[in-house]
Every structure is written in structure tokens, then in C-alpha cells.
Coordinates of C-alpha atoms in Angstrom, one line a residue:
M866 CA 16.4 -23.5 3.5
E867 CA 13.6 -22.1 0.9
N868 CA 12.7 -24.1 -2.0
Q869 CA 13.2 -22.8 -5.3
I870 CA 10.2 -20.9 -6.8
T871 CA 9.5 -22.4 -10.1
L872 CA 7.4 -20.4 -12.8
L873 CA 5.6 -22.7 -15.0
P874 CA 4.6 -21.6 -18.6
G875 CA 0.8 -21.2 -19.2
R876 CA -0.9 -21.5 -22.5
P877 CA -2.8 -18.2 -23.3
D878 CA -6.4 -18.8 -24.6
D879 CA -6.5 -15.6 -26.8
N880 CA -9.9 -16.7 -28.2
N881 CA -11.4 -16.7 -24.5
R882 CA -10.4 -13.7 -22.7
D883 CA -13.6 -14.0 -20.6
Y884 CA -13.1 -13.1 -16.6
L885 CA -12.2 -16.5 -15.0
P886 CA -13.1 -19.0 -17.4
E887 CA -14.4 -22.6 -16.2
T888 CA -11.9 -23.9 -18.8
L889 CA -8.9 -22.8 -16.9
I890 CA -9.6 -25.5 -14.1
N891 CA -7.1 -28.2 -13.8
T892 CA -5.4 -26.8 -17.1
D893 CA -2.4 -25.0 -18.2
I894 CA -4.5 -22.2 -19.6
V895 CA -3.6 -18.5 -18.2
V896 CA -5.7 -15.5 -18.6
N897 CA -4.5 -12.1 -18.4
E898 CA -7.5 -10.0 -19.7
S899 CA -7.9 -6.1 -18.7
G900 CA -4.5 -6.6 -17.1
N901 CA -5.6 -9.1 -14.5
N902 CA -3.3 -11.9 -13.1
S903 CA -3.0 -15.6 -13.9
Q904 CA -0.8 -18.5 -13.6
P905 CA -1.6 -22.1 -14.8
Y906 CA -4.0 -23.9 -12.4
P907 CA -1.8 -25.3 -9.4
E908 CA -1.1 -29.0 -9.3
N909 CA -1.8 -29.3 -5.6
L910 CA -4.6 -27.0 -5.6
K911 CA -7.5 -29.5 -4.3
E912 CA -11.4 -28.8 -4.3
Y913 CA -13.5 -29.9 -1.3
K914 CA -17.2 -29.7 -0.7
A915 CA -19.2 -30.0 2.3
N916 CA -22.0 -28.8 4.2
L917 CA -20.1 -26.6 6.7
V918 CA -22.9 -24.3 7.6
D919 CA -26.8 -25.1 7.6
D920 CA -27.8 -27.2 4.3
Y921 CA -25.9 -24.9 2.4
E922 CA -22.9 -27.0 0.3
N923 CA -19.3 -24.9 0.9
I924 CA -17.1 -25.4 -1.7
W925 CA -13.2 -24.4 -0.6
Y926 CA -9.7 -25.1 -2.2
E927 CA -6.7 -26.1 -0.4
Y928 CA -3.1 -25.8 -1.1
V929 CA -0.6 -28.2 0.9
P930 CA 3.0 -27.9 -0.2
E931 CA 4.8 -31.1 -1.1
S932 CA 7.6 -30.1 2.0
Y933 CA 4.3 -30.6 4.5
D934 CA 5.6 -32.6 7.3
P935 CA 2.5 -33.7 9.7
N936 CA 5.0 -33.8 12.4
K937 CA 6.0 -30.1 12.3
K938 CA 3.8 -27.2 13.2
T939 CA 2.7 -25.3 9.9
P940 CA 1.6 -21.8 9.2
L941 CA -2.2 -21.2 7.9
V942 CA -3.0 -18.5 5.3
F943 CA -6.9 -18.0 4.5
S944 CA -7.0 -15.9 1.0
I945 CA -10.4 -14.3 0.4
H946 CA -11.4 -14.1 -3.3
G947 CA -12.8 -10.8 -4.3
G948 CA -16.7 -10.1 -5.9
I949 CA -17.4 -12.2 -9.0
M950 CA -14.6 -14.6 -8.1
T951 CA -14.0 -18.0 -6.6
G952 CA -11.9 -19.6 -4.2
W953 CA -9.7 -21.2 -7.2
G954 CA -9.7 -18.0 -9.1
Q955 CA -7.9 -16.1 -6.2
A956 CA -5.5 -19.2 -5.8
V957 CA -4.6 -18.4 -9.9
Y958 CA -4.7 -15.2 -9.5
T959 CA -1.9 -14.6 -6.8
S960 CA 1.2 -15.9 -5.9
W961 CA 0.2 -17.4 -2.6
T962 CA 0.5 -20.9 -3.7
L963 CA 3.9 -20.3 -4.9
M964 CA 5.1 -18.8 -1.3
A965 CA 3.1 -21.9 0.2
E966 CA 5.3 -24.0 -2.0
R967 CA 8.4 -22.2 -1.2
D968 CA 8.3 -21.8 2.7
G969 CA 6.2 -24.7 3.5
F970 CA 2.7 -23.3 4.8
I971 CA -0.8 -24.2 3.8
C972 CA -3.2 -21.9 1.8
V973 CA -7.1 -22.1 1.8
F974 CA -9.3 -20.5 -0.6
P975 CA -12.8 -20.4 0.3
N976 CA -15.6 -19.8 -1.9
A977 CA -18.3 -17.3 -0.4
C978 CA -21.7 -18.6 0.7
V979 CA -24.8 -17.4 -1.3
G980 CA -26.1 -14.1 -0.2
G981 CA -24.4 -10.8 0.7
G982 CA -25.5 -7.3 -0.5
W983 CA -24.6 -6.9 -3.8
Q984 CA -26.5 -8.3 -6.7
L985 CA -23.4 -10.5 -8.1
P986 CA -23.4 -13.8 -9.9
R987 CA -20.7 -15.3 -7.6
G988 CA -18.5 -14.2 -4.9
K989 CA -20.8 -12.3 -2.5
W990 CA -19.3 -12.1 0.8
D991 CA -21.7 -10.8 3.5
F992 CA -20.3 -8.2 5.5
N993 CA -23.2 -6.3 5.6
P994 CA -22.8 -3.6 2.8
Q995 CA -26.2 -2.3 3.0
H996 CA -28.0 0.4 4.4
P997 CA -30.8 -0.2 7.1
D998 CA -33.4 0.3 4.2
G999 CA -32.1 -2.3 2.2
K1000 CA -30.6 -0.2 -0.8
E1001 CA -27.0 -0.6 -1.6
Y1002 CA -24.5 1.2 0.1
A1003 CA -23.1 4.3 -1.5
W1004 CA -19.4 4.5 -1.4
T1005 CA -19.3 7.5 0.8
P1006 CA -17.1 8.4 3.9
D1007 CA -20.1 9.7 5.9
W1008 CA -21.7 7.9 9.0
A1009 CA -24.4 6.3 7.5
E1010 CA -24.6 2.4 8.5
P1011 CA -24.9 0.8 11.8
S1012 CA -22.2 -2.2 12.6
P1013 CA -23.3 -5.6 11.8
D1014 CA -25.5 -7.3 14.4
N1015 CA -25.1 -10.9 15.5
V1016 CA -22.0 -11.4 13.7
H1017 CA -21.7 -14.9 15.2
E1018 CA -24.8 -16.0 13.0
N1019 CA -23.1 -14.4 9.9
R1020 CA -22.9 -17.6 7.3
D1021 CA -19.7 -16.4 6.0
I1022 CA -18.0 -15.9 9.3
R1023 CA -19.5 -19.5 10.6
M1024 CA -17.8 -20.9 7.3
I1025 CA -14.3 -19.6 8.2
F1026 CA -14.3 -20.7 11.8
T1027 CA -15.7 -24.2 10.7
L1028 CA -12.7 -24.3 8.0
I1029 CA -10.1 -23.1 10.6
E1030 CA -11.3 -26.2 12.9
L1031 CA -11.1 -28.6 10.2
M1032 CA -7.7 -27.5 8.8
K1033 CA -6.7 -28.0 12.6
Q1034 CA -7.8 -31.4 12.8
K1035 CA -6.7 -32.4 8.9
Y1036 CA -3.1 -30.7 9.8
N1037 CA -0.7 -29.9 12.2
I1038 CA -1.4 -26.0 12.2
D1039 CA 0.2 -23.6 14.4
E1040 CA -2.2 -21.8 16.0
G1041 CA -0.1 -18.8 16.7
R1042 CA 0.5 -18.3 12.9
I1043 CA -2.9 -18.1 11.3
F1044 CA -3.4 -15.3 8.8
M1045 CA -6.1 -14.1 6.6
Q1046 CA -5.5 -11.8 3.3
G1047 CA -8.6 -10.7 0.9
M1048 CA -8.8 -8.6 -2.3
S1049 CA -11.6 -6.2 -3.1
M1050 CA -14.6 -7.3 -1.4
G1051 CA -12.6 -10.2 0.1
N1052 CA -10.8 -7.4 1.7
A1053 CA -13.8 -6.0 3.1
M1054 CA -14.4 -9.4 4.4
T1055 CA -11.1 -9.9 6.1
S1056 CA -11.3 -6.5 7.6
F1057 CA -14.8 -7.4 9.1
F1058 CA -13.2 -10.6 10.4
A1059 CA -10.2 -8.9 11.8
R1060 CA -12.5 -6.5 13.6
E1061 CA -14.7 -9.0 15.3
F1062 CA -12.2 -12.0 15.7
G1063 CA -8.6 -10.6 14.8
N1064 CA -7.6 -12.0 18.2
I1065 CA -7.2 -15.6 16.6
L1066 CA -5.1 -14.2 13.5
A1067 CA -1.3 -13.2 13.7
G1068 CA -1.8 -10.6 10.8
A1069 CA -4.6 -9.8 8.3
A1070 CA -3.9 -8.0 4.7
G1071 CA -6.0 -6.7 2.1
S1072 CA -5.8 -5.4 -1.4
G1073 CA -7.9 -2.8 -3.4
T1074 CA -11.5 -2.0 -1.3
A1075 CA -10.8 -0.1 2.0
A1076 CA -13.8 -0.8 4.5
Y1077 CA -16.6 1.8 4.7
L1078 CA -16.0 4.1 7.5
S1079 CA -19.2 3.8 9.0
L1080 CA -18.2 0.1 9.6
L1081 CA -15.1 1.2 11.6
Y1082 CA -16.5 4.1 13.7
E1083 CA -19.5 5.3 15.6
E1084 CA -20.5 8.8 15.1
N1085 CA -19.6 9.6 18.6
A1086 CA -16.0 9.0 18.0
H1087 CA -15.5 5.6 19.5
I1088 CA -13.9 2.8 17.2
K1089 CA -16.2 -0.1 16.4
N1090 CA -13.7 -3.3 17.5
N1091 CA -14.3 -6.5 19.4
A1092 CA -11.0 -8.0 18.8
G1093 CA -8.2 -5.7 19.6
P1094 CA -4.8 -5.1 18.0
V1095 CA -3.5 -7.4 14.9
S1096 CA -0.8 -6.8 12.5
I1097 CA -2.2 -5.1 9.5
W1098 CA -1.0 -4.7 5.8
Q1099 CA -3.1 -2.4 3.4
S1100 CA -2.4 -2.4 -0.6
R1101 CA -4.2 0.5 -2.2
P1102 CA -3.9 0.8 -6.0
E1103 CA -3.3 4.5 -7.0
R1104 CA -6.2 4.1 -9.7
N1105 CA -8.6 2.1 -7.4
R1106 CA -11.4 4.7 -7.5
L1107 CA -13.6 3.4 -4.8
P1108 CA -14.8 6.1 -3.8
E1109 CA -14.7 7.5 -7.5
L1110 CA -14.3 10.8 -5.8
Q1111 CA -10.5 11.4 -5.3
E1112 CA -11.1 13.5 -1.8
R1113 CA -13.6 10.8 -0.5
E1114 CA -11.1 8.0 -1.4
L1115 CA -8.1 9.7 0.3
K1116 CA -10.3 10.4 3.4
V1117 CA -11.4 6.5 3.2
N1118 CA -8.1 5.2 2.9
K1119 CA -6.5 7.4 5.5
F1120 CA -9.0 6.7 8.3
N1121 CA -8.8 3.0 7.6
R1122 CA -5.2 3.3 8.4
L1123 CA -5.8 5.6 11.1
Y1124 CA -8.3 3.2 12.6
W1125 CA -5.6 0.4 13.1
M1126 CA -2.9 2.6 13.9
K1127 CA -4.8 3.4 16.9
L1128 CA -5.6 0.1 17.7
N1129 CA -1.9 -1.0 17.1
E1130 CA -0.4 2.3 19.2
C1131 CA 1.6 3.0 15.9
S1132 CA 3.9 5.6 15.7
L1133 CA 2.5 8.6 13.5
I1134 CA 5.4 8.8 11.8
P1135 CA 6.3 5.7 9.4
E1136 CA 9.6 4.3 7.9
I1137 CA 9.2 4.8 4.1
S1138 CA 10.2 2.7 1.2
I1139 CA 9.4 3.4 -2.6
R1140 CA 10.9 1.1 -5.2
G1141 CA 9.5 1.7 -8.5
E1142 CA 5.8 1.6 -8.4
Y1143 CA 5.6 0.3 -4.9
N1144 CA 5.2 2.9 -2.3
M1145 CA 5.5 1.4 1.1
A1146 CA 5.4 3.0 4.7
W1147 CA 5.9 0.9 7.7
F1148 CA 4.2 1.9 10.9
K1149 CA 5.9 0.4 14.2
G1150 CA 3.3 -0.6 16.8
A1151 CA 3.6 -1.0 20.5
R1152 CA 1.1 -3.9 20.3
A1153 CA 1.3 -4.7 16.4
D1154 CA 2.6 -3.0 13.2
L1155 CA 0.8 -1.7 10.3
V1156 CA 2.3 -1.6 6.9
Y1157 CA 0.3 0.7 4.1
M1158 CA 1.5 0.2 0.4
D1159 CA 0.3 2.5 -2.4
I1160 CA 0.9 1.0 -6.2
K1161 CA 1.4 3.8 -8.8
N1162 CA -0.6 3.3 -11.7
R1163 CA -2.5 0.2 -10.8
D1164 CA -6.0 -0.4 -11.2
H1165 CA -8.4 -1.8 -8.5
G1166 CA -7.6 -5.3 -7.7
Q1167 CA -4.5 -7.1 -6.4
T1168 CA -0.7 -7.4 -8.1
F1169 CA 0.7 -10.9 -8.8
D1170 CA 3.5 -10.3 -6.3
D1171 CA 1.1 -9.1 -3.6
A1172 CA 1.1 -12.1 -1.7
S1173 CA 4.8 -12.5 -2.1
L1174 CA 5.2 -8.9 -0.6
I1175 CA 3.0 -9.9 2.1
W1176 CA 4.5 -13.1 3.1
D1177 CA 8.2 -12.2 2.8
Y1178 CA 8.1 -9.0 4.5
F1179 CA 5.0 -9.1 6.9
F1180 CA 3.3 -12.6 7.5
S1181 CA 6.5 -14.7 7.6
G1182 CA 7.9 -12.6 10.6
I1183 CA 5.0 -12.4 13.1
R1184 CA 3.4 -14.7 15.4
R1185 CA 0.8 -14.4 18.1
E1186 CA 1.6 -16.0 21.5
K1187 CA -0.9 -17.8 23.6
D1188 CA -1.1 -14.7 25.9
G1189 CA -2.4 -12.7 22.8
R1190 CA 0.8 -10.8 22.3
I1191 CA 2.2 -10.4 18.5
V1192 CA 6.0 -10.9 18.3
S1193 CA 8.6 -10.7 15.8
L1194 CA 10.2 -13.6 14.0
N1195 CA 12.7 -13.7 11.3
P1196 CA 11.0 -12.7 8.0
S1197 CA 12.0 -14.0 4.5
R1198 CA 12.9 -10.6 3.5
K1199 CA 14.1 -8.0 5.7
W1200 CA 12.6 -4.7 5.5
E1201 CA 14.7 -1.7 4.6
K1202 CA 13.6 1.9 4.5
D1203 CA 15.0 4.1 2.0
Q1204 CA 18.7 5.0 2.7
F1205 CA 18.7 8.1 0.9
A1206 CA 15.5 10.2 0.7
I1207 CA 14.5 14.0 0.4
A1208 CA 10.7 14.9 0.4
V1209 CA 9.3 18.4 0.2
A1210 CA 5.9 20.0 0.1
K1211 CA 4.6 23.4 -1.6
D1212 CA 4.6 25.9 1.3
C1213 CA 6.1 23.8 3.5
N1214 CA 9.3 24.7 5.8
K1215 CA 9.6 21.2 6.7
A1216 CA 11.3 18.3 4.5
W1217 CA 11.3 14.4 5.0
T1218 CA 15.0 13.2 5.2
T1219 CA 16.4 10.0 5.8
N1220 CA 17.5 11.6 9.0
G1221 CA 14.0 12.6 10.3
I1222 CA 12.2 15.6 9.4
L1223 CA 14.1 18.8 9.1
E1224 CA 13.4 22.7 9.2
M1225 CA 13.9 24.4 6.3
P1226 CA 14.9 28.0 6.5
A1227 CA 12.1 29.0 4.5
P1228 CA 9.0 27.4 2.7
A1229 CA 9.3 25.3 -0.6
I1230 CA 7.1 27.4 -3.4
Y1231 CA 6.3 26.3 -7.0
W1232 CA 7.5 28.5 -10.0
Q1233 CA 6.6 28.3 -13.4
K1234 CA 9.1 28.8 -16.5
L1235 CA 7.9 30.8 -19.2
K1236 CA 8.8 30.9 -22.9
Y1237 CA 8.2 33.8 -24.8
H1238 CA 7.0 32.8 -28.7
G1239 CA 6.1 34.8 -31.9
L1240 CA 5.9 38.7 -32.8
N1241 CA 3.2 39.2 -30.3
G1242 CA 5.3 37.7 -27.3
D1243 CA 2.8 35.5 -26.2
K1244 CA 3.8 33.6 -23.0
L1245 CA 3.7 29.6 -22.7
V1246 CA 4.3 27.7 -19.4
R1247 CA 7.2 25.3 -20.2
G1248 CA 7.3 23.7 -17.1
E1249 CA 6.6 24.2 -13.1
F1250 CA 9.1 23.3 -10.6
L1251 CA 9.5 23.0 -6.8
Y1252 CA 12.1 25.5 -5.4
V1253 CA 13.7 25.5 -2.1
P1254 CA 16.5 27.2 -0.4
L1255 CA 20.1 26.6 -1.5
S1256 CA 21.2 26.8 2.3
F1257 CA 18.9 23.5 2.9
L1258 CA 20.4 22.0 -0.3
A1259 CA 23.9 22.6 1.2
A1260 CA 23.3 21.2 4.5
I1261 CA 21.6 18.1 3.0
F1262 CA 24.5 17.6 0.6
H1263 CA 27.4 18.4 3.2
A1264 CA 28.5 21.4 1.0
E1265 CA 30.3 24.6 2.2
Y1266 CA 28.0 27.6 1.7
W1267 CA 29.2 31.2 1.1
A1268 CA 26.6 34.0 0.4
K1269 CA 27.1 37.8 -0.9
E1270 CA 25.2 40.4 -1.6
E1271 CA 22.5 39.5 1.0
G1272 CA 22.3 36.3 -0.1
S1273 CA 21.4 36.9 -3.5
Q1274 CA 24.6 35.3 -5.0
V1275 CA 25.7 31.9 -3.7
T1276 CA 28.3 29.6 -4.0
L1277 CA 28.7 26.1 -2.8
K1278 CA 31.9 23.7 -2.1
F1279 CA 30.9 20.1 -2.1
P1280 CA 32.7 17.5 -0.7
D1281 CA 34.3 16.3 -3.9
N1282 CA 35.4 19.7 -4.4
R1283 CA 33.3 21.0 -6.9
L1284 CA 32.2 24.7 -6.8
V1285 CA 29.0 25.6 -7.9
Q1286 CA 27.9 29.4 -8.2
F1287 CA 24.4 30.6 -8.3
A1288 CA 22.7 34.0 -8.8
R1289 CA 19.5 35.9 -8.2
G1290 CA 17.6 35.7 -11.8
S1291 CA 19.7 33.7 -13.5
I1292 CA 19.0 30.5 -15.3
G1293 CA 22.7 29.8 -15.8
C1294 CA 24.8 28.5 -12.8
V1295 CA 28.7 27.9 -12.9
I1296 CA 30.2 24.8 -12.1
D1297 CA 33.9 24.4 -12.0
N1298 CA 34.3 27.6 -13.9
T1299 CA 32.0 26.5 -16.8
V1300 CA 28.6 27.6 -17.2
R1301 CA 25.6 25.5 -17.3
S1302 CA 22.0 26.0 -17.6
M1303 CA 19.2 25.2 -15.0
Y1304 CA 15.4 24.4 -15.8
C1305 CA 14.8 28.0 -14.5
E1306 CA 16.1 30.9 -13.0
A1307 CA 17.4 31.2 -9.4
L1308 CA 14.8 33.2 -7.2
Y1309 CA 15.3 35.4 -4.1
R1310 CA 12.6 34.9 -1.6
N1311 CA 12.4 35.2 2.2
G1312 CA 16.1 36.2 2.2
E1313 CA 17.1 33.0 0.8
L1314 CA 18.4 32.3 -2.8
Y1315 CA 16.3 29.3 -4.0
V1316 CA 16.7 26.7 -7.1
S1317 CA 14.7 23.6 -8.5
I1318 CA 15.3 20.8 -6.0
E1319 CA 14.4 18.7 -9.1
W1320 CA 17.2 20.1 -11.3
F1321 CA 19.6 20.3 -8.4
C1322 CA 19.6 16.7 -7.3
R1323 CA 19.3 15.2 -11.1
Y1324 CA 21.9 17.3 -12.4
L1325 CA 24.5 17.8 -9.6
F1326 CA 24.0 14.3 -8.2
D1327 CA 22.4 11.9 -10.6
L1328 CA 19.4 11.4 -8.4
H1329 CA 15.8 10.3 -9.2
A1330 CA 13.0 12.9 -8.4
S1331 CA 9.6 12.0 -9.0
S1332 CA 6.3 14.1 -8.0
Y1333 CA 2.5 13.9 -7.5
G1334 CA 0.5 16.8 -6.9
N1335 CA 2.3 19.4 -4.5
V1336 CA 5.0 16.9 -3.2
I1337 CA 8.3 15.6 -4.6
Y1338 CA 10.3 12.7 -3.6
I1339 CA 14.1 12.4 -4.3
T1340 CA 15.8 9.1 -3.8
D1341 CA 19.2 7.3 -5.3
H1342 CA 17.0 4.6 -7.0
H1343 CA 14.1 4.4 -9.0
S1344 CA 11.2 5.6 -7.6
E1345 CA 7.6 6.6 -8.4
L1346 CA 5.7 8.8 -6.1
S1347 CA 2.0 7.8 -6.1
M1348 CA -1.1 9.7 -5.1
F1349 CA -1.6 8.3 -1.4
M1350 CA 2.1 8.3 -0.4
A1351 CA 2.3 12.0 -1.4
D1352 CA -0.9 12.7 0.7
L1353 CA 0.6 10.7 3.8
I1354 CA 3.9 12.7 3.5
S1355 CA 2.3 16.1 3.1
D1356 CA -0.1 15.5 6.1
I1357 CA 3.5 14.9 7.8
L1358 CA 5.4 17.5 6.7
H1359 CA 2.4 20.1 7.4
D1360 CA 2.2 18.7 10.9
A1361 CA -1.1 17.0 10.6
P1362 CA -0.2 13.1 10.5
V1363 CA -3.5 13.0 12.1
P1364 CA -6.1 15.3 10.3
P1365 CA -8.1 17.9 12.3
E1366 CA -11.1 16.2 11.1
Y1367 CA -10.1 12.9 12.7
K1368 CA -11.5 12.5 16.2
F1369 CA -10.2 9.3 17.3
M1370 CA -6.5 9.7 18.4

């Protein structure tokens, strides 16, 4: 049975909102500067120091739950901090210790060894982020850098391996349930470890920064990997802005996702769930799964509940067997795709629905609502709406469909016996013999009568509709479509889940 999670009250230090102030250690001070996360310093978080690699004194933090039983095999999670952070900072800024206390696993939060590619005061993981000429690596999806050589000599890798062995000696670790998660530069380090030594992990997860494409692929279209498949979770905040150019960021995130989809032999079509800000796509794999989460309106970093989501839906439900296979367990929370969903994209004649991808009789189109003001009759755009054929909406909502005047006049009868009439060029419709206005007039295109799908779903069925770019997503619950999910859905609806420029699948 799960232990009850207890959130302890913290003491905000409004006079000191510095990033990770040392005064936070072993106190109840919490810091929430710039929208970052914080909880009071966990009581069971213990600091350790030893020369694990060469003559350098390593520092790491262990969290052992009160329920730990040395007679029981216990899962182990390594959580890797971001740049300019520390191990204790990662523990405070995440919910890993809360999950560990509830479900009885051990967490390790190591400090990076001194060194690495970026000139940071602390938190410099060495995952080879530099050009061969020594200059800092530019955020670009282009092929510009060789894969790291002599990875077994990498001090951070050696330190992590040494810590894994040390945890096995100190505790009764379940070797089939060792996991790693990282944030930002820690995500880059986690990805590096997963590509080289992921065969000892059951799962790996990362938030924020995606891996440089030159670390993932050779120019000759070969994937760089020495460890094979591993269960992967990728959290990508919508406002991550790494790389800064949106087109490049979309490509980097997409090609990171496709990298693990290929290795894990995943289906190209995911199950999708959008709940509030959280846009999640679950790609089922023959060898391992991949979960891709895009977080609406979130900046670079990790959400406080990121660890909770990763553990509950993912890590808690997987293990690696001795033969290398990754198998499913009973997770703490069962994944559920959206039970009702419609997604359409501009100029596309396919739609995403709960029952699969459906053909529409004609493509979706955008139409502007115009308003004329003043004596000169100047026009103003008062809205732009995505239009779809009424015959498609009738099929989705199980309505009887009658068309007259070559399809320019349509009547729908819904299962609840409501009768709704539409006519070409009219902004009004008739609902049970009562006139009602719509967002914009009905259009006649491609031999079909079109109306705004936003208006139709919101007004007639009280559904939630959100959009990003040229994609709209409609559900029976609150959902906010985000940039990366809109891009993913658009690719699928345009028959390009693997873009033409991707050469590796």
C-alpha cells in the first residue's frame, strides 16, 4: 500500500531570492524565484563525500525512505541536476523524494565532476558539448561534431558507475529497476549515459534540453548508439527556446524523439492525452516504449511534478530482465488516452479521432470573420476559424444528415433529437426552430457545406477546443494544445509522422 504524501510548509525568504542559496540547506526555507520549484530540504537527504574518481572529491546526496527494508529488493533512481545546480538542488526542486517516500525506492542526486564544456560556476556535466576546435557548441541541428571518444574515461560516467556499484553494496538494490532522470544539462548527460550504457537501465527520462543531433546521428545516416533500446520519457517545455529559433527547436526535438522510436521499434502513431497544460503522446514499442510530453506555457527546466509523472506512469511500471528485455509491471497510475478527441489541421483532409485517423470528404480550411466599421466601410478581422465539412461532423457525432440544393442547405438530426439547419452564406443556424448565430457564416466549398468546428463543438456539445498554429484539438475536458504536440499531430495528419528529411527509419 502506498504511503501518504505529505507536503511540508516552507518558509519563503523574500529577502533572498537568489538561485539555490546555500542558506536553504537543512532548513525549511523555500525559494520560488523566476517560477522555479522548491520544497523544504528533505530531512532524509544525506550528503556524502569521497574520492570516487581519480583524486577528485565527489559529492552526492542519497535519499532513503523510512520504509526501506534491507531484506527487499529496492528500485534505484539517479536524478541528474542541471547546469549551475547541485545534487541537493535537484532534490529540492523536484518531487523525487516525495515519490521515494511514498513508494519505497532510493534516490541518488550526484554533483557533477568539475569540468565540462560550458563555463559555469558549478554543475558542469561532461557530455562533450564542444566543437573539435574547442569553441562552445552552437545550438544547431546541423551535423557539426563527432561522437565523444573514450566514453569509459569520462569522469562523470566513471563517477556514476562507481556510485551504482556503491549503492548495490550499501543497499539491496533491484538491478532490473535502475533508472536515470535529468534536467537541462542533466538531461543531456542522461541521454549520453542512455546511448552508451542504457542496457543497465530499465528507463531514462529527461526534462528541458534535447540532445544535439550531431551526438545522435552520423552524417551517413547511421544512429550513434552502443546500448540498444531503453524505455524513454522526454519532457519538453513549450517555451524551452533551445535552440532559440523555433524551426530548429522543432527539428531537434522531433529528431530526438525519432531516434528512440527507431531504437525501441515504436509505432509511428501514438496514443494521445492532453490534460490542461500537459500534452502527452505514448509511443508503444516492440522493444521499449517512449513517452513524449510537451508542457504548455512552461519555460526551460522541469516542473515540480515532473518526477511524479515519470514515476507514476512510467518508471513504476517497467523493469529490465536479466536477458535484457524490458517488461511491463503494474504502474502506480494507469495511462489513459483521451477517450474523446478530434484534431484537424489546415488544408488536410484527415482528422485525428479517438477511433483512429479518419478521412474527411474535403480538407479543413481557415476563414476570417470580417467586420465593417465607419463611413468608409473599412474591414476589420474579428476572428479566424478552422472550417470542416458538416458531413464529417455528422459522422463524428452520429447525426442523421440531409442535404438539399446540391449540398448548400444541410439539416442534422442528433441522437438527442435536436434538429439543426445550416445554409450557405448564413451566419445563423436554426436549432429546433429557433435562430442562433454562429462565429462566422457557413461556407460552400468542394461540394460540401462547411462550418467552424470550434463553434460547432463548443456551442452544440459544450466541448473544449484549443489550437496552436494550424491545428485544433477538441476534447470533453480542459486541454491546452501546445506547440510540439501540434507539430506532431500535423505531421501525422499530413501522412508525415517521419518527415521526408529524416533518413533513418
